[in-house]
Coordinates of N, CA and C in Angstrom, one line a residue:
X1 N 0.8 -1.2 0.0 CA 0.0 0.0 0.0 C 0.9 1.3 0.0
X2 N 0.8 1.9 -0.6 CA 1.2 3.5 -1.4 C 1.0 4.5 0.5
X3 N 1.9 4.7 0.7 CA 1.8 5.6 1.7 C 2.2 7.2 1.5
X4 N 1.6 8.4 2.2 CA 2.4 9.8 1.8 C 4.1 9.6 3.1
X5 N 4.6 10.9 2.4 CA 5.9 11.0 2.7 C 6.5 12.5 2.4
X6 N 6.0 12.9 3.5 CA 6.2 14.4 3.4 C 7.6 15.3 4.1
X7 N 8.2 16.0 3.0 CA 9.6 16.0 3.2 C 9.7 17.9 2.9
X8 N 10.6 18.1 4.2 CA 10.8 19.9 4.2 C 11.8 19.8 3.0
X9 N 12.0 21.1 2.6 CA 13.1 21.4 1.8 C 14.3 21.8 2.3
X10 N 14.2 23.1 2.4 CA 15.9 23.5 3.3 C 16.4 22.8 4.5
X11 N 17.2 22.4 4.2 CA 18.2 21.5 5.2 C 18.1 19.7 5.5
X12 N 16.9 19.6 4.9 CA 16.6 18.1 3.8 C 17.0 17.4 3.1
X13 N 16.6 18.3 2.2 CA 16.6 18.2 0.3 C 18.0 18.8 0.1
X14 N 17.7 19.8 0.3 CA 18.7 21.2 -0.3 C 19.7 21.9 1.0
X15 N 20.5 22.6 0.3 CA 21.4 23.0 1.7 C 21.6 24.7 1.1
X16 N 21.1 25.6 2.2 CA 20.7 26.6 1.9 C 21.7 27.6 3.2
X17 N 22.7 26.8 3.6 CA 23.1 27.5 4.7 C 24.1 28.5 4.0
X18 N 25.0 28.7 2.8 CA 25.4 29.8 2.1 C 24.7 30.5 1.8
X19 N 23.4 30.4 1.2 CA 22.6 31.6 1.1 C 21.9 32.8 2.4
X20 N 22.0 31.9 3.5 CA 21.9 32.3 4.8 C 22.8 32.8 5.5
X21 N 24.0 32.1 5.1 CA 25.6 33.1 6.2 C 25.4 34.3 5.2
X22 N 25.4 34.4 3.8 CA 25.6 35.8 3.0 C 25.3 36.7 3.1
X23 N 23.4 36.3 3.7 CA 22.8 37.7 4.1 C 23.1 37.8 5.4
X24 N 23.4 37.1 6.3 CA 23.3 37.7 7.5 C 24.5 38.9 7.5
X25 N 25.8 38.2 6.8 CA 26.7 39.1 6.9 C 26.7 40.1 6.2
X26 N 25.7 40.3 5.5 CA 25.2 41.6 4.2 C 24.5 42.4 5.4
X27 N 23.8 41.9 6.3 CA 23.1 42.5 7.4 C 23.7 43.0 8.8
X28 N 24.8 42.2 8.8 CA 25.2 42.5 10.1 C 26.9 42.8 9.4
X29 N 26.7 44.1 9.3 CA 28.2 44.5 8.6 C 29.4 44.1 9.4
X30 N 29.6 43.9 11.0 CA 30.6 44.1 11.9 C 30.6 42.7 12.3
X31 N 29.9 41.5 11.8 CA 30.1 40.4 11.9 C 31.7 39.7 11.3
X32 N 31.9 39.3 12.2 CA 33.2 37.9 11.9 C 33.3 36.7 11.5
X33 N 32.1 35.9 11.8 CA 32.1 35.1 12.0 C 32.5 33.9 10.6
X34 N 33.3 32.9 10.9 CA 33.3 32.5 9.8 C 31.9 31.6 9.4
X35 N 32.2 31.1 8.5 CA 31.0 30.0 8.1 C 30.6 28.9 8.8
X36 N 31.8 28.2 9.4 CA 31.5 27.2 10.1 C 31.3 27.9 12.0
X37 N 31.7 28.7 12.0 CA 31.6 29.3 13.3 C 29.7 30.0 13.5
X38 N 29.5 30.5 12.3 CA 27.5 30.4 12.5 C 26.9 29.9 12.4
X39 N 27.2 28.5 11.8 CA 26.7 27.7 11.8 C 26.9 26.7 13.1
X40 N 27.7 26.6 13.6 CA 27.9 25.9 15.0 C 27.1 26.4 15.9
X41 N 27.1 27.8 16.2 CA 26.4 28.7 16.7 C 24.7 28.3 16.7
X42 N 24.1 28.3 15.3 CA 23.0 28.5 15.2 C 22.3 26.8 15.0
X43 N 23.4 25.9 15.1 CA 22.8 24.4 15.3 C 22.4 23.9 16.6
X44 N 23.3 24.8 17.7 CA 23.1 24.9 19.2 C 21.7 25.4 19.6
X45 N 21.1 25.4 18.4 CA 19.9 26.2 18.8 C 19.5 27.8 19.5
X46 N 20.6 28.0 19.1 CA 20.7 29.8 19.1 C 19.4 30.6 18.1
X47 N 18.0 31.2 18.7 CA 17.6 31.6 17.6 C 18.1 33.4 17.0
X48 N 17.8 33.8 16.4 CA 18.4 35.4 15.8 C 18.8 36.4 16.6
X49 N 16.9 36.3 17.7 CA 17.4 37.3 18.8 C 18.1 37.3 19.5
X50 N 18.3 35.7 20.4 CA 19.6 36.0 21.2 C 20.8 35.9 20.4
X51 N 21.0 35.7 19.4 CA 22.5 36.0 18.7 C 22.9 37.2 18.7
X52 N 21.7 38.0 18.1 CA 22.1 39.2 18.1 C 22.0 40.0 19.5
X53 N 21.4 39.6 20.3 CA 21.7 40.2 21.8 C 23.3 39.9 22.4
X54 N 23.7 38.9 22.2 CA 24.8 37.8 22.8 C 26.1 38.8 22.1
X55 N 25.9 38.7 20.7 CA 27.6 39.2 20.3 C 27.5 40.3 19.3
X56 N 26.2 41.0 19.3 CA 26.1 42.4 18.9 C 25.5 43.6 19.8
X57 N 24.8 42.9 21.2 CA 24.5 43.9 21.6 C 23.6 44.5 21.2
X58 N 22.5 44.1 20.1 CA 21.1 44.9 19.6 C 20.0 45.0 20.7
X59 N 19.3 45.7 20.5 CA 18.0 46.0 21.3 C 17.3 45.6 20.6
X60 N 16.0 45.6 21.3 CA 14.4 45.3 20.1 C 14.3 45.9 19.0
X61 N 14.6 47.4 19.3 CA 14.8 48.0 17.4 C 15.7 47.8 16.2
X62 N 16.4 47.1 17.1 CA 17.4 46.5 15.7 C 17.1 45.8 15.4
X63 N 16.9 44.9 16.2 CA 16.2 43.1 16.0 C 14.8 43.4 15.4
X64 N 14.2 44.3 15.7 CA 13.0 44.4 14.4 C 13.4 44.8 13.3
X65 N 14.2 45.8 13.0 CA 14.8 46.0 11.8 C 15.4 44.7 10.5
X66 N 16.3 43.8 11.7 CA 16.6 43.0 10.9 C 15.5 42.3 10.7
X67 N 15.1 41.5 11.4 CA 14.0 40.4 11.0 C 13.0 41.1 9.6
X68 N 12.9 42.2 9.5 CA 11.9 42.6 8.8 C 12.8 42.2 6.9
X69 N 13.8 43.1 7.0 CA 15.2 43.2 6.4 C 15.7 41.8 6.0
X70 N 15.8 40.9 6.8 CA 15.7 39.0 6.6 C 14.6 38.6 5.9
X71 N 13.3 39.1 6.6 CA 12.6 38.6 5.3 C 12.2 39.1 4.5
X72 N 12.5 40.2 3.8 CA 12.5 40.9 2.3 C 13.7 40.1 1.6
X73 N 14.7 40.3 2.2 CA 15.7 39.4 1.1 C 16.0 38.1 1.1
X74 N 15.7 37.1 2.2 CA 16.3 36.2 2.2 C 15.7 35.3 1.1
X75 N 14.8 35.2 0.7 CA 14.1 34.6 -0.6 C 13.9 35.4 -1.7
X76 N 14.7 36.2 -1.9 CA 14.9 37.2 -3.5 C 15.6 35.7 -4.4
X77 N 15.3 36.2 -5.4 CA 15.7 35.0 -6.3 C 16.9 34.5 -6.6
X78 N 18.1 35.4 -6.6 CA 19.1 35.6 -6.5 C 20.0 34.6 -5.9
X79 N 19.5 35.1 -4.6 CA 19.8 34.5 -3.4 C 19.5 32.9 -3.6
X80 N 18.3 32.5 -3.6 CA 17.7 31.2 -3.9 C 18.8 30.1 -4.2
X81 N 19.0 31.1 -6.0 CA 19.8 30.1 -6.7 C 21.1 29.5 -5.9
X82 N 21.7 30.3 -5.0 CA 23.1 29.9 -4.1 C 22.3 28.7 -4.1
X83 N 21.5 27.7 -3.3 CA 21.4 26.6 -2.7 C 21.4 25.4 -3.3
X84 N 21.7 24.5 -3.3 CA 22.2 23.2 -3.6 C 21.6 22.1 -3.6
X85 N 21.5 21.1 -4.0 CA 20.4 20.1 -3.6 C 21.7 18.8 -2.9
X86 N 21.5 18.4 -1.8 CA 22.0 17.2 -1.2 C 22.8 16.4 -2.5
X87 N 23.7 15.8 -2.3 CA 24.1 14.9 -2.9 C 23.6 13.4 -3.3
X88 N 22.9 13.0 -4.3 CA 22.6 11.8 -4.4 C 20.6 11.5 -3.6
X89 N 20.7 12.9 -3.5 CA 19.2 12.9 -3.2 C 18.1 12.5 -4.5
X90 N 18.3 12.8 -6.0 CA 17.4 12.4 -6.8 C 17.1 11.6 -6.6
X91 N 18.3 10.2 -6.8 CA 18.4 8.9 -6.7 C 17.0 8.3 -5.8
X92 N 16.9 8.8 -4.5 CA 16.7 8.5 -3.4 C 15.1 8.7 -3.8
X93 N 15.2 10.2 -4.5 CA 13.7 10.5 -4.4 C 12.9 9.7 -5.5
X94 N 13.7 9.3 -6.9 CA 13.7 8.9 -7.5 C 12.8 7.0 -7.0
X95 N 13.5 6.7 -6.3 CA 13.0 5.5 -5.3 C 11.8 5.6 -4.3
X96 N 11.7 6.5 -3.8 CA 10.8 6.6 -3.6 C 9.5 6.9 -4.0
X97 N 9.6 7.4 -5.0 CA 8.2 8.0 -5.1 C 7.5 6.9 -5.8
X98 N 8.4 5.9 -7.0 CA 8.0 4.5 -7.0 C 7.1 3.7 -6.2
X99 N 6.9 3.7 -5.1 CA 6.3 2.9 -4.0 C 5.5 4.0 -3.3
X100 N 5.8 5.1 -3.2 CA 5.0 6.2 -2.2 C 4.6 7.5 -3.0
X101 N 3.6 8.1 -2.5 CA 3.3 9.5 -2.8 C 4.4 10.6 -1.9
X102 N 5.0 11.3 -2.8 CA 5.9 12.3 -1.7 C 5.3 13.7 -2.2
X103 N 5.3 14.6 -1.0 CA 5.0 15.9 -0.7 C 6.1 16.3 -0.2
X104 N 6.8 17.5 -0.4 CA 7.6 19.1 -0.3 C 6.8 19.6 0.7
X105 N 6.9 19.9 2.0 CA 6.6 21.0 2.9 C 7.1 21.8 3.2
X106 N 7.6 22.9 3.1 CA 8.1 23.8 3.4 C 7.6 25.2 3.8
X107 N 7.9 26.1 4.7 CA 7.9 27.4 5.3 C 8.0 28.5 4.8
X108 N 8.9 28.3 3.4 CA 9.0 29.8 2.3 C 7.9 30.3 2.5
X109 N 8.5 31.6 2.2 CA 7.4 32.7 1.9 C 6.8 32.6 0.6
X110 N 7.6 32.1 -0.7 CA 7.3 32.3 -1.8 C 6.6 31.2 -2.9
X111 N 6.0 30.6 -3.0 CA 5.5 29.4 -3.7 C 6.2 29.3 -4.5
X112 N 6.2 30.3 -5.4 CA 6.4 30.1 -6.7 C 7.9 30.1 -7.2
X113 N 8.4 30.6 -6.5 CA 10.0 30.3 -6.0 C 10.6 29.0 -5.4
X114 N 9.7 28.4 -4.5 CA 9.9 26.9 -4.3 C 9.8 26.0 -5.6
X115 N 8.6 26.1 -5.9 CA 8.3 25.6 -7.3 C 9.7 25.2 -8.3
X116 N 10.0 26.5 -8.5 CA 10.5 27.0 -9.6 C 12.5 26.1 -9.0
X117 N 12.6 26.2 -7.8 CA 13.6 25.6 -7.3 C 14.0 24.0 -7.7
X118 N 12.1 23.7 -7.2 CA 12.4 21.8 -7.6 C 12.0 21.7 -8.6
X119 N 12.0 22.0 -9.7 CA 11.9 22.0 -10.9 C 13.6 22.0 -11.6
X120 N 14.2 23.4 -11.0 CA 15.8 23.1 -11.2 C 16.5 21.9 -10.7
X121 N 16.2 21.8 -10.0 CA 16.7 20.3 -9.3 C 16.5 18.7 -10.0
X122 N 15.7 18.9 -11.0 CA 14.9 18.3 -11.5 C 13.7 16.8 -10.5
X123 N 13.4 17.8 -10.0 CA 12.7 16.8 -8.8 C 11.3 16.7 -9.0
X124 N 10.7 17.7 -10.0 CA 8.9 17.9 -10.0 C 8.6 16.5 -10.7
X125 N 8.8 15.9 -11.1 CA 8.1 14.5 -11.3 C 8.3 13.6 -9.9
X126 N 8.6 13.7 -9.1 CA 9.0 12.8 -8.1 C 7.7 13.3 -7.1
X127 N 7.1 14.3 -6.9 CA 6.2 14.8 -6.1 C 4.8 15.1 -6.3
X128 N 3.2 14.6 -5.6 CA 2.8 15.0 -6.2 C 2.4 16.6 -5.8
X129 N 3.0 17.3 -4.5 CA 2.6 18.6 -4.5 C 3.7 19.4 -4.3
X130 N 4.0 20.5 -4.3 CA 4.9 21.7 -3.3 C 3.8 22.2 -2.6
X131 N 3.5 22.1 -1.8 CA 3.1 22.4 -0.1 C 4.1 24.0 0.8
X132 N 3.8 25.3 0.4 CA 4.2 26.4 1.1 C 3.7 27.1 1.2
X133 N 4.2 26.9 2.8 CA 2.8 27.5 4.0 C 2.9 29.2 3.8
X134 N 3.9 29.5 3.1 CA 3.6 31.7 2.8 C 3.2 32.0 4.2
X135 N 3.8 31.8 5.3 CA 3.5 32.1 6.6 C 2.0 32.5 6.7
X136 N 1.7 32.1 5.9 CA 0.1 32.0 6.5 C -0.8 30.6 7.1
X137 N 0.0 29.9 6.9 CA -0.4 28.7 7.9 C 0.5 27.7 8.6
X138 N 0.4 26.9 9.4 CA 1.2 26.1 9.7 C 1.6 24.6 9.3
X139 N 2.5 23.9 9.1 CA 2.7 23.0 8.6 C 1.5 21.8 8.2
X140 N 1.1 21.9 9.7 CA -0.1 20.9 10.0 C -1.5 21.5 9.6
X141 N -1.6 22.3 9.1 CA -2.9 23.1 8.9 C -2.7 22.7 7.2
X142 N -1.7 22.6 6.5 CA -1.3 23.1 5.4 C -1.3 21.7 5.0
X143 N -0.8 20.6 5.6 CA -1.1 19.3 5.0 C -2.5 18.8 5.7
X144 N -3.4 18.9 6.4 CA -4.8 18.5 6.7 C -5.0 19.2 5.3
X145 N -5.1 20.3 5.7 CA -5.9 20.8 3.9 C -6.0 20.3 2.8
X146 N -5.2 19.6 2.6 CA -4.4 18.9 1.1 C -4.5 17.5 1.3
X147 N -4.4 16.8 2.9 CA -3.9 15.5 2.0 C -4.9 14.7 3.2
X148 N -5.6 13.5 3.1 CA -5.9 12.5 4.0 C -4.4 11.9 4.4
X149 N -4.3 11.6 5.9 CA -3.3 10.9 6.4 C -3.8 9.7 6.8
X150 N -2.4 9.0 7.2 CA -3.1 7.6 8.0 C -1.6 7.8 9.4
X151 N -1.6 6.8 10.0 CA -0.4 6.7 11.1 C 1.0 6.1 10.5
X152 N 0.4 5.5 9.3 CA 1.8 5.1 8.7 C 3.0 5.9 7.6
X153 N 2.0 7.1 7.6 CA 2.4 8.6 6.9 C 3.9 8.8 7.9
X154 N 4.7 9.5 6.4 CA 5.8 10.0 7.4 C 6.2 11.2 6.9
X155 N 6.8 11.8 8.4 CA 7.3 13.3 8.1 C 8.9 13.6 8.2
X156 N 9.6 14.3 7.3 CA 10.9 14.0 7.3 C 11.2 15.2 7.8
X157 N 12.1 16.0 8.1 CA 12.5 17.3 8.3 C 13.7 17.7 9.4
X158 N 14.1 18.5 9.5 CA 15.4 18.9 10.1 C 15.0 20.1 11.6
X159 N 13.9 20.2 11.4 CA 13.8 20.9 12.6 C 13.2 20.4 13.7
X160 N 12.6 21.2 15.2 CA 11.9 20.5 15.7 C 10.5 20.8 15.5
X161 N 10.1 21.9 15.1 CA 9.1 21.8 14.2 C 8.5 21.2 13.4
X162 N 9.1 20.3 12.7 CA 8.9 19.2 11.7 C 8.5 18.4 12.4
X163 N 9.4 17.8 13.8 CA 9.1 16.4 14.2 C 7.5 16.9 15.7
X164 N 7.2 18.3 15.6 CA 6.1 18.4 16.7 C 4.9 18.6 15.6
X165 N 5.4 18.9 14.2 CA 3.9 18.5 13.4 C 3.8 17.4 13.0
X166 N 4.8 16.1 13.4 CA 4.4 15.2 12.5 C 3.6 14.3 14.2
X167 N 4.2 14.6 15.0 CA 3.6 14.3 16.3 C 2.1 14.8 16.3
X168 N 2.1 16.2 15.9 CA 0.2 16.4 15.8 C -0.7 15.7 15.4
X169 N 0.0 15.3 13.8 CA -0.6 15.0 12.9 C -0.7 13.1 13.2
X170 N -0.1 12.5 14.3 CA -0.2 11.4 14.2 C 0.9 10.6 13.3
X171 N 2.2 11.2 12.6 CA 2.8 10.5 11.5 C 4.0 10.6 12.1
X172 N 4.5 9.2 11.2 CA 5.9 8.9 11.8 C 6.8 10.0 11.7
X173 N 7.7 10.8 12.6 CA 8.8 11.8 12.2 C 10.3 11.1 12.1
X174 N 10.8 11.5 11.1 CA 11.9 11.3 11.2 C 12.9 12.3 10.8
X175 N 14.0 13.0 11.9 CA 14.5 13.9 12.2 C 16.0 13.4 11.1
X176 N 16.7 14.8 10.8 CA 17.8 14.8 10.5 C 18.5 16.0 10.8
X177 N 19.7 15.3 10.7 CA 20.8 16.2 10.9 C 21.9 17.2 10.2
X178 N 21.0 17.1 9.1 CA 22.2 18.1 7.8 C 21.7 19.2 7.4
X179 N 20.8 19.4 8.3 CA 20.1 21.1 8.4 C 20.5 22.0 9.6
X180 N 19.5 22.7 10.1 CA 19.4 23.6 10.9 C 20.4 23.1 12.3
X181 N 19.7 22.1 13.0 CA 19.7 21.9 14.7 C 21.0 20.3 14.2
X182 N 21.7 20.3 15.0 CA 22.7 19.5 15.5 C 21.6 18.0 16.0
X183 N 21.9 17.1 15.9 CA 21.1 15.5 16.3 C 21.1 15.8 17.9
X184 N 22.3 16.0 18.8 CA 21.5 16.7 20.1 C 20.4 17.3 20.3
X185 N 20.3 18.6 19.8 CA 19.3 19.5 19.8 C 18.0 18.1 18.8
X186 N 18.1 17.7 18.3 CA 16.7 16.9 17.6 C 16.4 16.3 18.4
X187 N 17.6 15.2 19.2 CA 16.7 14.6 20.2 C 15.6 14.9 21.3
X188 N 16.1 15.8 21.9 CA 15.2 16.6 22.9 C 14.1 16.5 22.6
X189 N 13.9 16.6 20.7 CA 12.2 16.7 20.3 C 11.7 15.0 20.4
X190 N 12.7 14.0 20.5 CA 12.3 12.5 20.5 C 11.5 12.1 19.3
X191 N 12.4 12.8 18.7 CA 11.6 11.9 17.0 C 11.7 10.4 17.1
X192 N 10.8 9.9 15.9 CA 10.7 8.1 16.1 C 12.2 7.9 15.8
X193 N 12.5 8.5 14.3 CA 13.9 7.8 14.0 C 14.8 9.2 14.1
X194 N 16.1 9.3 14.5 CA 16.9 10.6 13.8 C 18.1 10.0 13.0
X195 N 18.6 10.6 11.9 CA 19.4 9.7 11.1 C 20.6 11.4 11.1
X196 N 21.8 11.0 10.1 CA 22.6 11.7 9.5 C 22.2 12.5 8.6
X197 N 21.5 12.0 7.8 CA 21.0 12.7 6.6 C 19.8 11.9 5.7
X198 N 19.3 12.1 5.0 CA 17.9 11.3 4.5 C 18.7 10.5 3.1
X199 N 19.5 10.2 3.1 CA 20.4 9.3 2.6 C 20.2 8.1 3.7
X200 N 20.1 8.2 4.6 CA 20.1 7.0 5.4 C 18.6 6.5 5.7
X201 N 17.8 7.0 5.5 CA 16.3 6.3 5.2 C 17.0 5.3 4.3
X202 N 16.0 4.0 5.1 CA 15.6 2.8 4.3 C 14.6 1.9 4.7
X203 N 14.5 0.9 4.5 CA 13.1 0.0 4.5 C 12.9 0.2 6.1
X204 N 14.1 0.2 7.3 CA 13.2 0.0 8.6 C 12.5 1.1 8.7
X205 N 12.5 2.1 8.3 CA 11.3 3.3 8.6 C 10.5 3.2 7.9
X206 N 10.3 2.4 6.7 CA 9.2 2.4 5.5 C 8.2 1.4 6.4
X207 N 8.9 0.4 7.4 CA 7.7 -0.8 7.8 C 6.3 -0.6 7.9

């Protein structure tokens, strides 16, 4: 039986953390940090504000400034194109969608920009939807809308957000680690499975 398999983009699929150190350091002129030093930082689960309280010293009016400033550019198209798709991920999705229905969930602001991404990737045959919530809804609101579930539905994603909607929704989560949060920080959320990377999905999560 054909089960869904619903999979975030950034930090999943694709690896979007160059397009994210660029702006921040486009934003925060007096930043140092190297690449791998903000990213350590922000896998600790550090979120914006307190970074920027911790080693810049902002107040609320900066921190509103940026966030506002973060999200006007961070999904300019430009920018987009920096991001990369995982290594050896077709393959995978390519396999999958053979036996399963897969769904793209993701948080972008922009649809049509996600779209337009896994299509470069060449991935739009592998899925039957892109699923983005345009910050107007939430993950779980956004797949009730769209899809009948069952308990044998699975949710893949890198945050802990991912693994607390797939907990709402009743569906298996399975957490990774080549995104956002470090496998420490995932566990705390006690996903069913947490892996390295969604290269390591295989038949025991499919049972």
């Amino acid at each position: 039986m054909r089960r869904n398999i619903f999979l975030d983009l950034d930090g999943t699929l694709s690896d979007p953390r160059k397009r994210l150190y660029e702006l921040f350091k486009e934003l925060i002129s007096e930043a140092k940090f190297t690449f791998e030093e903000y990213w350590d930082i922000k896998r600790k689960r550090m979120n914006q504000d307190t970074l920027l309280r911790t080693y810049f010293n902002f107040n609320d009016e900066r921190i509103k400034d940026f966030k506002k400033n973060w999200l006007l550019k961070v999904e300019e198209e430009l920018r987009v194109d920096l991001d990369e798709p995982f290594e050896n991920v077709s393959t995978l999705l390519a396999s999958l969608s053979a036996t399963n229905d897969l769904y793209i969930v993701t948080a972008r602001q922009k649809a049509e920009l996600a779209l337009k991404q896994v299509r470069k990737f060449g991935w739009e045959p592998f899925f039957k939807a892109v699923l983005v919530t345009e910050q107007s809804k939430t993950k779980a609101e956004l797949i009730r809308s769209r899809c009948k579930t069952s308990p044998k539905d699975i949710l893949i994603g890198d945050t802990g957000e991912d693994i607390e909607t797939a907990k709402e929704l009743g569906l298996i989560s399975v957490a990774v680690s080549s995104g956002f949060l470090s496998g420490e920080v995932l566990a705390t959320y006690k996903p069913d499975y947490l892996l390295t990377s969604i290269l390591e999905l295989n038949e025991t999560h499919l049972l």
